[in-house]
Structures are given as C-alpha cells and as structure tokens.
C-alpha cells in the first residue's frame, strides 16, 4: 500500500484555500490558486461546486438545534470586498409582460415551496429565486452557487394585493441595497407583481465573491429601503412586516 | 445563543462539519465535534473578531478537538472495527482508503506531529499555511511532518 500521507492530488490548492474562498476570506494568493486549478482541472472544479453546495448542509436542523442558533438569516458584518449590483435589461423593459415572457417555460403554479436554506419568518410569504444563465432559467435554492453575470428573478407567493413589498439585498459588509423595485420604495404587490407573483426585471450579479443575502420584505403599510436596518446578524424590519431570506453564494 | 455565533455557524458550519467528518470518519462524532468547536468559538469571540481569517482559527480548533476524539480509547476501538468509514466524505479531495489508514496513525501519533500531519497531509496545506494555522515556523511544520512520516513508516512496517 502506498504511504497514507500521499492522499491528495499534489497540484490542488489546500482545503484551507478552498474554504477561505467559499467564506470570502481568501487572500489574493489563495484565490488565484483556486481559480487557476478550477480553470485547468474539471475534477477540481466539480469538487469546488460540491464544497460550495455543502454550505447548504446548514439546513441540518439537528445541528442548529444543538447549537441553539436562531433560525434567522445571517448577515455578515465584517469588512468585505465591494459588491456591485447591476440591473439587467429586463428592468428597463420592466412590467408584467417582460416577466411573463422570461418565465414562459414554467407552468403556472409549478414553483415549489421554499427549500434549501431559505429562512421564512412566521407569517411571511414564500420567496422564490430564479437564475437565468445563458438561455437556461432555473429555480435555485438558497445557498446555491452563483457566478458573475447570473441574472436573478424573484417571485413571492402568498401576498395579498394590498401588501407593500420589496426585495432588499445585503452585501457581505452589511450594506443594504434594493434589488426590486430598484428605486428602493416598496410597492403594492397587486401593482408590482404579475399574476404568478413575479417581480419585474432582473438583477445581474457582479464579480464580487462571498455570501450575500436577498430578503423579501412585505408590510401592510408603505415603507422604504431606508426603513430597514442591518443589525449585525439580522435584518430589522418595521413592526408587523414579514421577511424571507435567500442566501447567494459566490465562491 | 449569541447571534454572532449563529452567524459564524451560518458561514462556517458546513466547513467545520466536513473537516470533522474527514478527520473522524463518523457523522455523529463529527457533529459532536463541530458543536464543541462552535461552543469554543462562543468563548473566543473577541479573539475571533480581531482575526482576518476566522477559517484559520477554526481549522486549528477543529483539528485539536477531532484529534482528541481520535485518541479516545473507546473511539479508537470503534475506529479499528469501522471499515465502512473509508467512504469518502462529500467534497473531500483525499483518497478514502489512505485516509482510513492515516486516521489510525493519527490516533496514536505524537499530538503535535498529528496536528501538523492533518493540516498538511489531509487538508493539503502548504507548510507556510500550516505554520500560520499552528502559530509556528515553517521549519517547525516541516520537522513535525518529517518526524510523523518516519514514525508512521515504522508503525506501518511493524503492523501485521
């Protein structure tokens, strides 16, 4: 038998480098090593994706229970690389027709219930996120792996038409921005969303790395993005509002 | 529970759990070890928040706690009888059969050598990376690994 200490492909970056990339803590050297290996080695690329998907193991309820961790969305408060958010052309088109056209391949009522690590507060609407990559449009789970250029579409189910709604994004450093409506003011669901509950427009992800969050926030009364607060690990919303969180992992 | 620990778990829980499972080879042991890691993290939050790389700190704590478990005589006995644990944990870069053999060595090795061996041989850290995790020099890491290999060869050749 070969020596047991020769157990890894020697040309692969260390697990520490991989994990640092996944948590957004990588040094430029670690990032470069991981990127270079992923570019040349499909097996390593597959491992990287498996490892990133493994972040969703956090849905392990038993472990959360053991730790007594609250089932609230985690939000980084540490300094982190900048995140740039760009609205895709879909936003310019806006409106229900554009949203409906994008989702033409999905049957009405087909969207599954929230899964993955989506965190839905009591009384909150269900929050669905769709990723358009190239020509493919798929519903994605919280904690899925994303890359620069992916375009996100959002859908909320279970809202009453008079409820005010917006999707807020939280960058790794805790900064808030508006995914939709991009102006940052919540709009009545009955006016903003199409019959399926889909938000108009799409958001294109930039090249920043790490874990970010998208929060569906809905309230009976009008509210603005500026009414929301990121307080260390939680998104604070006005009293009586509902929230659902979705984790965006960009290794 | 401090919400900062919840956040730490959210960001690093899967990483710690995967490493613990890789070192220990058993899911329940790994969960218990991961739980202990985050309880330790709760006590060390001020230190942790001052660090640029939380991952590095978690690597060291996870390694120590898992090696302690491997050394536990009852677990060692179980390890000897658990051939199915050679199955490769999801997302692992290592050869599962070799990992099983290495686990047995780690359970008996000098603690400092075992710590360096996990980081370098299992996690694939460079000596520089391992030195940073362990807080020692690269030369020390090299020496520890070299001594582990020499000891391991003798141990394997002495095995029936």
PDB file of N, CA and C in Angstrom, chain A residues 1-9 12-17 19-20 22-27 30 47 50-51 54-58 60 62-64 66-70 74-78 117 172 211 213 233-234 247, chain B residues 1 3-4 6-7 9-15 17-19 22 28 31-32 34-35 38 52-56 59 90-95 97-99 101-102 105 121-126 129 133 148-149 152-153 156:
ATOM      1  N   UNK A   1       0.837  -1.198   0.000  1.00  0.00           N
ATOM      2  CA  UNK A   1       0.000   0.000   0.000  1.00  0.00           C
ATOM      3  C   UNK A   1       0.872   1.249   0.000  1.00  0.00           C
ATOM      4  N   UNK A   2       0.494   2.236  -0.792  1.00  0.00           N
ATOM      5  CA  UNK A   2       1.246   3.479  -0.794  1.00  0.00           C
ATOM      6  C   UNK A   2       1.099   4.170   0.550  1.00  0.00           C
ATOM      7  N   UNK A   3       2.038   5.067   0.799  1.00  0.00           N
ATOM      8  CA  UNK A   3       2.005   5.780   2.081  1.00  0.00           C
ATOM      9  C   UNK A   3       0.688   6.532   2.224  1.00  0.00           C
ATOM     10  N   UNK A   4       0.054   6.406   3.372  1.00  0.00           N
ATOM     11  CA  UNK A   4      -1.253   7.052   3.531  1.00  0.00           C
ATOM     12  C   UNK A   4      -1.190   8.565   3.519  1.00  0.00           C
ATOM     13  N   UNK A   5      -0.004   9.126   3.759  1.00  0.00           N
ATOM     14  CA  UNK A   5       0.077  10.590   3.762  1.00  0.00           C
ATOM     15  C   UNK A   5       0.094  11.174   2.358  1.00  0.00           C
ATOM     16  N   UNK A   6       0.275  10.341   1.338  1.00  0.00           N
ATOM     17  CA  UNK A   6       0.171  10.848  -0.044  1.00  0.00           C
ATOM     18  C   UNK A   6      -1.247  10.621  -0.534  1.00  0.00           C
ATOM     19  N   UNK A   7      -2.180  11.392  -0.030  1.00  0.00           N
ATOM     20  CA  UNK A   7      -3.583  11.083  -0.302  1.00  0.00           C
ATOM     21  C   UNK A   7      -4.292  12.131  -1.140  1.00  0.00           C
ATOM     22  N   UNK A   8      -3.606  13.197  -1.463  1.00  0.00           N
ATOM     23  CA  UNK A   8      -4.259  14.273  -2.224  1.00  0.00           C
ATOM     24  C   UNK A   8      -3.532  14.502  -3.539  1.00  0.00           C
ATOM     25  N   UNK A   9      -4.258  14.937  -4.548  1.00  0.00           N
ATOM     26  CA  UNK A   9      -3.557  15.376  -5.763  1.00  0.00           C
ATOM     27  C   UNK A   9      -2.650  16.543  -5.389  1.00  0.00           C
ATOM     28  N   UNK A  12      -3.338  20.306  -6.356  1.00  0.00           N
ATOM     29  CA  UNK A  12      -4.553  21.015  -5.947  1.00  0.00           C
ATOM     30  C   UNK A  12      -4.258  21.988  -4.802  1.00  0.00           C
ATOM     31  N   UNK A  13      -4.981  23.100  -4.782  1.00  0.00           N
ATOM     32  CA  UNK A  13      -4.839  24.014  -3.638  1.00  0.00           C
ATOM     33  C   UNK A  13      -5.326  23.341  -2.360  1.00  0.00           C
ATOM     34  N   UNK A  14      -4.925  23.891  -1.249  1.00  0.00           N
ATOM     35  CA  UNK A  14      -5.296  23.280   0.031  1.00  0.00           C
ATOM     36  C   UNK A  14      -6.787  23.485   0.321  1.00  0.00           C
ATOM     37  N   UNK A  15      -7.297  22.642   1.222  1.00  0.00           N
ATOM     38  CA  UNK A  15      -8.676  22.826   1.674  1.00  0.00           C
ATOM     39  C   UNK A  15      -8.856  24.193   2.320  1.00  0.00           C
ATOM     40  N   UNK A  16      -7.807  24.656   2.986  1.00  0.00           N
ATOM     41  CA  UNK A  16      -7.907  25.973   3.627  1.00  0.00           C
ATOM     42  C   UNK A  16      -8.138  27.060   2.580  1.00  0.00           C
ATOM     43  N   UNK A  17      -7.431  26.947   1.455  1.00  0.00           N
ATOM     44  CA  UNK A  17      -7.606  27.932   0.383  1.00  0.00           C
ATOM     45  C   UNK A  17      -9.021  27.854  -0.184  1.00  0.00           C
ATOM     46  N   UNK A  19     -11.747  26.678   1.334  1.00  0.00           N
ATOM     47  CA  UNK A  19     -12.724  27.138   2.324  1.00  0.00           C
ATOM     48  C   UNK A  19     -12.658  28.656   2.497  1.00  0.00           C
ATOM     49  N   UNK A  20     -11.450  29.204   2.421  1.00  0.00           N
ATOM     50  CA  UNK A  20     -11.317  30.659   2.539  1.00  0.00           C
ATOM     51  C   UNK A  20     -12.015  31.349   1.368  1.00  0.00           C
ATOM     52  N   UNK A  22     -14.619  30.135  -0.201  1.00  0.00           N
ATOM     53  CA  UNK A  22     -16.063  29.957  -0.015  1.00  0.00           C
ATOM     54  C   UNK A  22     -16.623  30.913   1.034  1.00  0.00           C
ATOM     55  N   UNK A  23     -15.793  31.288   1.991  1.00  0.00           N
ATOM     56  CA  UNK A  23     -16.283  32.201   3.028  1.00  0.00           C
ATOM     57  C   UNK A  23     -15.909  33.648   2.714  1.00  0.00           C
ATOM     58  N   UNK A  24     -15.279  33.850   1.568  1.00  0.00           N
ATOM     59  CA  UNK A  24     -14.913  35.207   1.185  1.00  0.00           C
ATOM     60  C   UNK A  24     -13.722  35.748   1.955  1.00  0.00           C
ATOM     61  N   UNK A  25     -12.943  34.867   2.575  1.00  0.00           N
ATOM     62  CA  UNK A  25     -11.804  35.319   3.378  1.00  0.00           C
ATOM     63  C   UNK A  25     -10.469  35.064   2.688  1.00  0.00           C
ATOM     64  N   UNK A  26     -10.517  34.638   1.457  1.00  0.00           N
ATOM     65  CA  UNK A  26      -9.279  34.222   0.794  1.00  0.00           C
ATOM     66  C   UNK A  26      -8.338  35.393   0.554  1.00  0.00           C
ATOM     67  N   UNK A  27      -7.063  35.109   0.667  1.00  0.00           N
ATOM     68  CA  UNK A  27      -6.055  36.086   0.263  1.00  0.00           C
ATOM     69  C   UNK A  27      -5.997  36.062  -1.269  1.00  0.00           C
ATOM     70  N   UNK A  30      -4.483  32.798  -2.386  1.00  0.00           N
ATOM     71  CA  UNK A  30      -5.381  31.637  -2.289  1.00  0.00           C
ATOM     72  C   UNK A  30      -6.399  31.672  -3.411  1.00  0.00           C
ATOM     73  N   UNK A  47     -15.276  19.347  -7.478  1.00  0.00           N
ATOM     74  CA  UNK A  47     -15.122  19.328  -6.020  1.00  0.00           C
ATOM     75  C   UNK A  47     -15.489  20.689  -5.422  1.00  0.00           C
ATOM     76  N   UNK A  50     -19.179  20.984  -5.336  1.00  0.00           N
ATOM     77  CA  UNK A  50     -19.730  20.143  -4.263  1.00  0.00           C
ATOM     78  C   UNK A  50     -19.504  20.816  -2.916  1.00  0.00           C
ATOM     79  N   UNK A  51     -18.318  21.370  -2.750  1.00  0.00           N
ATOM     80  CA  UNK A  51     -17.980  22.002  -1.478  1.00  0.00           C
ATOM     81  C   UNK A  51     -18.880  23.219  -1.253  1.00  0.00           C
ATOM     82  N   UNK A  54     -22.157  22.251  -0.312  1.00  0.00           N
ATOM     83  CA  UNK A  54     -22.141  21.740   1.053  1.00  0.00           C
ATOM     84  C   UNK A  54     -22.491  22.789   2.079  1.00  0.00           C
ATOM     85  N   UNK A  55     -22.384  24.056   1.687  1.00  0.00           N
ATOM     86  CA  UNK A  55     -22.777  25.119   2.602  1.00  0.00           C
ATOM     87  C   UNK A  55     -24.244  24.980   2.968  1.00  0.00           C
ATOM     88  N   UNK A  56     -24.983  24.348   2.083  1.00  0.00           N
ATOM     89  CA  UNK A  56     -26.399  24.181   2.355  1.00  0.00           C
ATOM     90  C   UNK A  56     -26.654  23.103   3.400  1.00  0.00           C
ATOM     91  N   UNK A  57     -25.597  22.404   3.775  1.00  0.00           N
ATOM     92  CA  UNK A  57     -25.758  21.445   4.863  1.00  0.00           C
ATOM     93  C   UNK A  57     -26.192  22.149   6.136  1.00  0.00           C
ATOM     94  N   UNK A  58     -26.108  23.463   6.093  1.00  0.00           N
ATOM     95  CA  UNK A  58     -26.510  24.248   7.262  1.00  0.00           C
ATOM     96  C   UNK A  58     -27.988  24.107   7.554  1.00  0.00           C
ATOM     97  N   UNK A  60     -29.253  21.586   8.236  1.00  0.00           N
ATOM     98  CA  UNK A  60     -29.319  20.481   9.174  1.00  0.00           C
ATOM     99  C   UNK A  60     -29.947  20.969  10.491  1.00  0.00           C
ATOM    100  N   UNK A  62     -30.970  19.483  13.073  1.00  0.00           N
ATOM    101  CA  UNK A  62     -30.470  18.910  14.323  1.00  0.00           C
ATOM    102  C   UNK A  62     -29.271  19.704  14.847  1.00  0.00           C
ATOM    103  N   UNK A  63     -28.406  20.080  13.910  1.00  0.00           N
ATOM    104  CA  UNK A  63     -27.219  20.813  14.338  1.00  0.00           C
ATOM    105  C   UNK A  63     -27.583  22.193  14.847  1.00  0.00           C
ATOM    106  N   UNK A  64     -28.494  22.843  14.150  1.00  0.00           N
ATOM    107  CA  UNK A  64     -28.945  24.157  14.603  1.00  0.00           C
ATOM    108  C   UNK A  64     -29.542  24.055  15.996  1.00  0.00           C
ATOM    109  N   UNK A  66     -28.866  21.839  18.235  1.00  0.00           N
ATOM    110  CA  UNK A  66     -27.804  21.600  19.212  1.00  0.00           C
ATOM    111  C   UNK A  66     -27.129  22.892  19.617  1.00  0.00           C
ATOM    112  N   UNK A  67     -26.906  23.719  18.625  1.00  0.00           N
ATOM    113  CA  UNK A  67     -26.208  24.965  18.904  1.00  0.00           C
ATOM    114  C   UNK A  67     -27.136  26.026  19.461  1.00  0.00           C
ATOM    115  N   UNK A  68     -28.431  25.781  19.330  1.00  0.00           N
ATOM    116  CA  UNK A  68     -29.389  26.761  19.804  1.00  0.00           C
ATOM    117  C   UNK A  68     -29.394  28.002  18.950  1.00  0.00           C
ATOM    118  N   UNK A  69     -28.910  27.869  17.721  1.00  0.00           N
ATOM    119  CA  UNK A  69     -28.841  29.039  16.857  1.00  0.00           C
ATOM    120  C   UNK A  69     -30.239  29.437  16.405  1.00  0.00           C
ATOM    121  N   UNK A  70     -30.536  30.721  16.417  1.00  0.00           N
ATOM    122  CA  UNK A  70     -31.839  31.150  15.930  1.00  0.00           C
ATOM    123  C   UNK A  70     -31.948  30.911  14.434  1.00  0.00           C
ATOM    124  N   UNK A  74     -28.362  34.942   8.556  1.00  0.00           N
ATOM    125  CA  UNK A  74     -27.093  35.512   8.969  1.00  0.00           C
ATOM    126  C   UNK A  74     -26.665  36.569   7.980  1.00  0.00           C
ATOM    127  N   UNK A  75     -26.114  37.627   8.508  1.00  0.00           N
ATOM    128  CA  UNK A  75     -25.651  38.687   7.648  1.00  0.00           C
ATOM    129  C   UNK A  75     -24.287  39.123   8.126  1.00  0.00           C
ATOM    130  N   UNK A  76     -23.364  39.121   7.233  1.00  0.00           N
ATOM    131  CA  UNK A  76     -22.007  39.456   7.631  1.00  0.00           C
ATOM    132  C   UNK A  76     -21.892  40.908   8.049  1.00  0.00           C
ATOM    133  N   UNK A  77     -21.134  41.119   9.097  1.00  0.00           N
ATOM    134  CA  UNK A  77     -20.871  42.494   9.496  1.00  0.00           C
ATOM    135  C   UNK A  77     -19.394  42.818   9.365  1.00  0.00           C
ATOM    136  N   UNK A  78     -18.635  41.857   8.855  1.00  0.00           N
ATOM    137  CA  UNK A  78     -17.201  42.093   8.703  1.00  0.00           C
ATOM    138  C   UNK A  78     -16.906  42.835   7.402  1.00  0.00           C
ATOM    139  N   UNK A 117     -31.896  26.644   2.175  1.00  0.00           N
ATOM    140  CA  UNK A 117     -31.706  27.324   3.445  1.00  0.00           C
ATOM    141  C   UNK A 117     -32.533  28.601   3.512  1.00  0.00           C
ATOM    142  N   UNK A 172     -21.862  41.582   1.681  1.00  0.00           N
ATOM    143  CA  UNK A 172     -21.087  40.890   2.717  1.00  0.00           C
ATOM    144  C   UNK A 172     -20.707  41.815   3.869  1.00  0.00           C
ATOM    145  N   UNK A 211     -20.623  35.435   0.471  1.00  0.00           N
ATOM    146  CA  UNK A 211     -22.019  35.113   0.730  1.00  0.00           C
ATOM    147  C   UNK A 211     -22.803  36.403   0.945  1.00  0.00           C
ATOM    148  N   UNK A 213     -27.030  38.144   0.745  1.00  0.00           N
ATOM    149  CA  UNK A 213     -28.416  37.747   1.022  1.00  0.00           C
ATOM    150  C   UNK A 213     -29.396  38.583   0.217  1.00  0.00           C
ATOM    151  N   UNK A 233     -26.282  40.651  12.713  1.00  0.00           N
ATOM    152  CA  UNK A 233     -26.629  39.411  12.015  1.00  0.00           C
ATOM    153  C   UNK A 233     -28.073  39.340  11.557  1.00  0.00           C
ATOM    154  N   UNK A 234     -28.842  40.348  11.800  1.00  0.00           N
ATOM    155  CA  UNK A 234     -30.245  40.258  11.417  1.00  0.00           C
ATOM    156  C   UNK A 234     -30.670  41.481  10.622  1.00  0.00           C
ATOM    157  N   UNK A 247     -29.966  32.968   0.529  1.00  0.00           N
ATOM    158  CA  UNK A 247     -28.515  33.152   0.549  1.00  0.00           C
ATOM    159  C   UNK A 247     -27.918  32.985  -0.857  1.00  0.00           C
TER     160      UNK A 247
ATOM    161  N   UNK B   1     -28.227  32.075  22.880  1.00  0.00           N
ATOM    162  CA  UNK B   1     -27.114  31.948  21.929  1.00  0.00           C
ATOM    163  C   UNK B   1     -26.830  33.294  21.278  1.00  0.00           C
ATOM    164  N   UNK B   3     -26.103  35.902  18.710  1.00  0.00           N
ATOM    165  CA  UNK B   3     -26.370  35.876  17.265  1.00  0.00           C
ATOM    166  C   UNK B   3     -25.093  35.847  16.430  1.00  0.00           C
ATOM    167  N   UNK B   4     -23.980  36.304  17.038  1.00  0.00           N
ATOM    168  CA  UNK B   4     -22.718  36.254  16.287  1.00  0.00           C
ATOM    169  C   UNK B   4     -22.271  34.808  16.077  1.00  0.00           C
ATOM    170  N   UNK B   6     -24.464  32.363  15.783  1.00  0.00           N
ATOM    171  CA  UNK B   6     -25.368  31.880  14.732  1.00  0.00           C
ATOM    172  C   UNK B   6     -24.825  32.262  13.360  1.00  0.00           C
ATOM    173  N   UNK B   7     -24.310  33.465  13.276  1.00  0.00           N
ATOM    174  CA  UNK B   7     -23.746  33.923  12.002  1.00  0.00           C
ATOM    175  C   UNK B   7     -22.485  33.121  11.656  1.00  0.00           C
ATOM    176  N   UNK B   9     -21.818  30.148  12.580  1.00  0.00           N
ATOM    177  CA  UNK B   9     -22.270  28.811  12.163  1.00  0.00           C
ATOM    178  C   UNK B   9     -22.789  28.856  10.733  1.00  0.00           C
ATOM    179  N   UNK B  10     -23.528  29.906  10.436  1.00  0.00           N
ATOM    180  CA  UNK B  10     -24.096  30.015   9.102  1.00  0.00           C
ATOM    181  C   UNK B  10     -22.995  30.071   8.041  1.00  0.00           C
ATOM    182  N   UNK B  11     -21.905  30.750   8.364  1.00  0.00           N
ATOM    183  CA  UNK B  11     -20.836  30.916   7.376  1.00  0.00           C
ATOM    184  C   UNK B  11     -19.856  29.748   7.369  1.00  0.00           C
ATOM    185  N   UNK B  12     -19.609  29.172   8.528  1.00  0.00           N
ATOM    186  CA  UNK B  12     -18.511  28.209   8.629  1.00  0.00           C
ATOM    187  C   UNK B  12     -18.950  26.813   9.061  1.00  0.00           C
ATOM    188  N   UNK B  13     -20.217  26.658   9.394  1.00  0.00           N
ATOM    189  CA  UNK B  13     -20.662  25.384   9.958  1.00  0.00           C
ATOM    190  C   UNK B  13     -20.387  24.199   9.057  1.00  0.00           C
ATOM    191  N   UNK B  14     -20.717  24.344   7.787  1.00  0.00           N
ATOM    192  CA  UNK B  14     -20.539  23.215   6.864  1.00  0.00           C
ATOM    193  C   UNK B  14     -19.066  22.871   6.699  1.00  0.00           C
ATOM    194  N   UNK B  15     -18.232  23.901   6.738  1.00  0.00           N
ATOM    195  CA  UNK B  15     -16.792  23.683   6.578  1.00  0.00           C
ATOM    196  C   UNK B  15     -16.247  22.903   7.767  1.00  0.00           C
ATOM    197  N   UNK B  17     -17.947  21.065   9.848  1.00  0.00           N
ATOM    198  CA  UNK B  17     -18.556  19.728   9.870  1.00  0.00           C
ATOM    199  C   UNK B  17     -17.862  18.789   8.875  1.00  0.00           C
ATOM    200  N   UNK B  18     -17.574  19.296   7.688  1.00  0.00           N
ATOM    201  CA  UNK B  18     -16.899  18.460   6.682  1.00  0.00           C
ATOM    202  C   UNK B  18     -15.510  18.049   7.163  1.00  0.00           C
ATOM    203  N   UNK B  19     -14.792  19.007   7.724  1.00  0.00           N
ATOM    204  CA  UNK B  19     -13.440  18.671   8.219  1.00  0.00           C
ATOM    205  C   UNK B  19     -13.506  17.662   9.355  1.00  0.00           C
ATOM    206  N   UNK B  22     -14.149  14.367   8.008  1.00  0.00           N
ATOM    207  CA  UNK B  22     -12.985  13.836   7.298  1.00  0.00           C
ATOM    208  C   UNK B  22     -11.959  13.281   8.290  1.00  0.00           C
ATOM    209  N   UNK B  28     -21.753  11.074  13.492  1.00  0.00           N
ATOM    210  CA  UNK B  28     -22.201  11.522  14.813  1.00  0.00           C
ATOM    211  C   UNK B  28     -21.049  12.161  15.598  1.00  0.00           C
ATOM    212  N   UNK B  31     -20.488  15.614  14.226  1.00  0.00           N
ATOM    213  CA  UNK B  31     -21.472  16.602  14.678  1.00  0.00           C
ATOM    214  C   UNK B  31     -21.155  17.064  16.100  1.00  0.00           C
ATOM    215  N   UNK B  32     -20.790  16.109  16.937  1.00  0.00           N
ATOM    216  CA  UNK B  32     -20.466  16.468  18.320  1.00  0.00           C
ATOM    217  C   UNK B  32     -19.225  17.363  18.358  1.00  0.00           C
ATOM    218  N   UNK B  34     -18.148  19.287  15.937  1.00  0.00           N
ATOM    219  CA  UNK B  34     -18.485  20.600  15.369  1.00  0.00           C
ATOM    220  C   UNK B  34     -19.222  21.450  16.400  1.00  0.00           C
ATOM    221  N   UNK B  35     -20.094  20.813  17.122  1.00  0.00           N
ATOM    222  CA  UNK B  35     -20.809  21.538  18.176  1.00  0.00           C
ATOM    223  C   UNK B  35     -19.815  22.115  19.188  1.00  0.00           C
ATOM    224  N   UNK B  38     -17.959  25.191  17.956  1.00  0.00           N
ATOM    225  CA  UNK B  38     -18.693  26.460  17.994  1.00  0.00           C
ATOM    226  C   UNK B  38     -18.960  26.919  19.424  1.00  0.00           C
ATOM    227  N   UNK B  52      -8.232  38.257  10.782  1.00  0.00           N
ATOM    228  CA  UNK B  52      -8.604  38.464   9.391  1.00  0.00           C
ATOM    229  C   UNK B  52      -9.259  37.213   8.826  1.00  0.00           C
ATOM    230  N   UNK B  53      -8.773  36.057   9.243  1.00  0.00           N
ATOM    231  CA  UNK B  53      -9.303  34.794   8.710  1.00  0.00           C
ATOM    232  C   UNK B  53      -9.829  33.925   9.839  1.00  0.00           C
ATOM    233  N   UNK B  54     -11.130  33.959  10.009  1.00  0.00           N
ATOM    234  CA  UNK B  54     -11.765  33.096  11.001  1.00  0.00           C
ATOM    235  C   UNK B  54     -11.526  31.637  10.644  1.00  0.00           C
ATOM    236  N   UNK B  55     -11.490  31.365   9.347  1.00  0.00           N
ATOM    237  CA  UNK B  55     -11.300  29.988   8.882  1.00  0.00           C
ATOM    238  C   UNK B  55     -10.034  29.373   9.479  1.00  0.00           C
ATOM    239  N   UNK B  56      -8.972  30.160   9.535  1.00  0.00           N
ATOM    240  CA  UNK B  56      -7.700  29.664  10.058  1.00  0.00           C
ATOM    241  C   UNK B  56      -7.850  29.222  11.515  1.00  0.00           C
ATOM    242  N   UNK B  59      -9.848  26.088  11.776  1.00  0.00           N
ATOM    243  CA  UNK B  59      -9.071  24.913  11.364  1.00  0.00           C
ATOM    244  C   UNK B  59      -8.305  24.352  12.555  1.00  0.00           C
ATOM    245  N   UNK B  90     -18.422  13.717   1.392  1.00  0.00           N
ATOM    246  CA  UNK B  90     -18.779  14.570   0.266  1.00  0.00           C
ATOM    247  C   UNK B  90     -17.840  15.769   0.188  1.00  0.00           C
ATOM    248  N   UNK B  91     -17.337  16.026  -1.012  1.00  0.00           N
ATOM    249  CA  UNK B  91     -16.481  17.199  -1.196  1.00  0.00           C
ATOM    250  C   UNK B  91     -15.068  17.009  -0.707  1.00  0.00           C
ATOM    251  N   UNK B  92     -14.672  15.760  -0.478  1.00  0.00           N
ATOM    252  CA  UNK B  92     -13.319  15.525   0.014  1.00  0.00           C
ATOM    253  C   UNK B  92     -12.354  15.323  -1.144  1.00  0.00           C
ATOM    254  N   UNK B  93     -11.128  15.827  -0.955  1.00  0.00           N
ATOM    255  CA  UNK B  93     -10.125  15.710  -2.011  1.00  0.00           C
ATOM    256  C   UNK B  93      -9.208  14.523  -1.786  1.00  0.00           C
ATOM    257  N   UNK B  94      -9.429  13.767  -0.737  1.00  0.00           N
ATOM    258  CA  UNK B  94      -8.445  12.752  -0.369  1.00  0.00           C
ATOM    259  C   UNK B  94      -8.895  11.339  -0.709  1.00  0.00           C
ATOM    260  N   UNK B  95      -7.900  10.467  -0.817  1.00  0.00           N
ATOM    261  CA  UNK B  95      -8.150   9.050  -1.069  1.00  0.00           C
ATOM    262  C   UNK B  95      -8.738   8.439   0.207  1.00  0.00           C
ATOM    263  N   UNK B  97      -9.330   5.383   1.265  1.00  0.00           N
ATOM    264  CA  UNK B  97      -8.673   4.226   1.879  1.00  0.00           C
ATOM    265  C   UNK B  97      -7.423   4.680   2.637  1.00  0.00           C
ATOM    266  N   UNK B  98      -6.686   5.574   2.022  1.00  0.00           N
ATOM    267  CA  UNK B  98      -5.500   6.107   2.693  1.00  0.00           C
ATOM    268  C   UNK B  98      -5.897   6.920   3.920  1.00  0.00           C
ATOM    269  N   UNK B  99      -7.023   7.604   3.802  1.00  0.00           N
ATOM    270  CA  UNK B  99      -7.485   8.400   4.939  1.00  0.00           C
ATOM    271  C   UNK B  99      -7.788   7.503   6.130  1.00  0.00           C
ATOM    272  N   UNK B 101      -6.406   4.671   6.811  1.00  0.00           N
ATOM    273  CA  UNK B 101      -5.123   4.236   7.377  1.00  0.00           C
ATOM    274  C   UNK B 101      -4.471   5.359   8.165  1.00  0.00           C
ATOM    275  N   UNK B 102      -4.558   6.557   7.643  1.00  0.00           N
ATOM    276  CA  UNK B 102      -3.935   7.685   8.330  1.00  0.00           C
ATOM    277  C   UNK B 102      -4.625   7.965   9.658  1.00  0.00           C
ATOM    278  N   UNK B 105      -3.178   6.020  12.327  1.00  0.00           N
ATOM    279  CA  UNK B 105      -1.880   6.553  12.758  1.00  0.00           C
ATOM    280  C   UNK B 105      -2.071   7.797  13.622  1.00  0.00           C
ATOM    281  N   UNK B 121      -1.187  16.786   5.324  1.00  0.00           N
ATOM    282  CA  UNK B 121      -1.495  15.604   4.508  1.00  0.00           C
ATOM    283  C   UNK B 121      -2.985  15.464   4.192  1.00  0.00           C
ATOM    284  N   UNK B 122      -3.833  15.792   5.141  1.00  0.00           N
ATOM    285  CA  UNK B 122      -5.275  15.635   4.913  1.00  0.00           C
ATOM    286  C   UNK B 122      -5.855  16.882   4.235  1.00  0.00           C
ATOM    287  N   UNK B 123      -5.527  18.044   4.790  1.00  0.00           N
ATOM    288  CA  UNK B 123      -6.099  19.282   4.246  1.00  0.00           C
ATOM    289  C   UNK B 123      -5.277  19.851   3.097  1.00  0.00           C
ATOM    290  N   UNK B 124      -4.074  19.344   2.927  1.00  0.00           N
ATOM    291  CA  UNK B 124      -3.244  19.790   1.805  1.00  0.00           C
ATOM    292  C   UNK B 124      -2.647  21.170   1.974  1.00  0.00           C
ATOM    293  N   UNK B 125      -2.513  21.633   3.207  1.00  0.00           N
ATOM    294  CA  UNK B 125      -1.931  22.953   3.416  1.00  0.00           C
ATOM    295  C   UNK B 125      -0.440  22.925   3.093  1.00  0.00           C
ATOM    296  N   UNK B 126       0.035  24.029   2.559  1.00  0.00           N
ATOM    297  CA  UNK B 126       1.477  24.179   2.401  1.00  0.00           C
ATOM    298  C   UNK B 126       2.073  24.341   3.798  1.00  0.00           C
ATOM    299  N   UNK B 129       1.130  27.714   5.054  1.00  0.00           N
ATOM    300  CA  UNK B 129      -0.254  27.817   5.541  1.00  0.00           C
ATOM    301  C   UNK B 129      -0.403  27.138   6.903  1.00  0.00           C
ATOM    302  N   UNK B 133      -1.578  28.558  10.660  1.00  0.00           N
ATOM    303  CA  UNK B 133      -2.657  27.983  11.470  1.00  0.00           C
ATOM    304  C   UNK B 133      -2.141  27.605  12.853  1.00  0.00           C
ATOM    305  N   UNK B 148       6.644  12.710  11.707  1.00  0.00           N
ATOM    306  CA  UNK B 148       5.422  11.905  11.628  1.00  0.00           C
ATOM    307  C   UNK B 148       5.570  10.803  10.567  1.00  0.00           C
ATOM    308  N   UNK B 149       6.124  11.171   9.438  1.00  0.00           N
ATOM    309  CA  UNK B 149       6.288  10.203   8.345  1.00  0.00           C
ATOM    310  C   UNK B 149       7.256   9.083   8.758  1.00  0.00           C
ATOM    311  N   UNK B 152       5.471   7.027  11.192  1.00  0.00           N
ATOM    312  CA  UNK B 152       4.390   6.311  10.523  1.00  0.00           C
ATOM    313  C   UNK B 152       4.894   5.115   9.728  1.00  0.00           C
ATOM    314  N   UNK B 153       6.034   5.306   9.056  1.00  0.00           N
ATOM    315  CA  UNK B 153       6.611   4.194   8.284  1.00  0.00           C
ATOM    316  C   UNK B 153       6.962   3.032   9.221  1.00  0.00           C
ATOM    317  N   UNK B 156       3.773   1.384  10.408  1.00  0.00           N
ATOM    318  CA  UNK B 156       3.111   0.570   9.382  1.00  0.00           C
ATOM    319  C   UNK B 156       3.887  -0.715   9.118  1.00  0.00           C
TER     320      UNK B 156
END
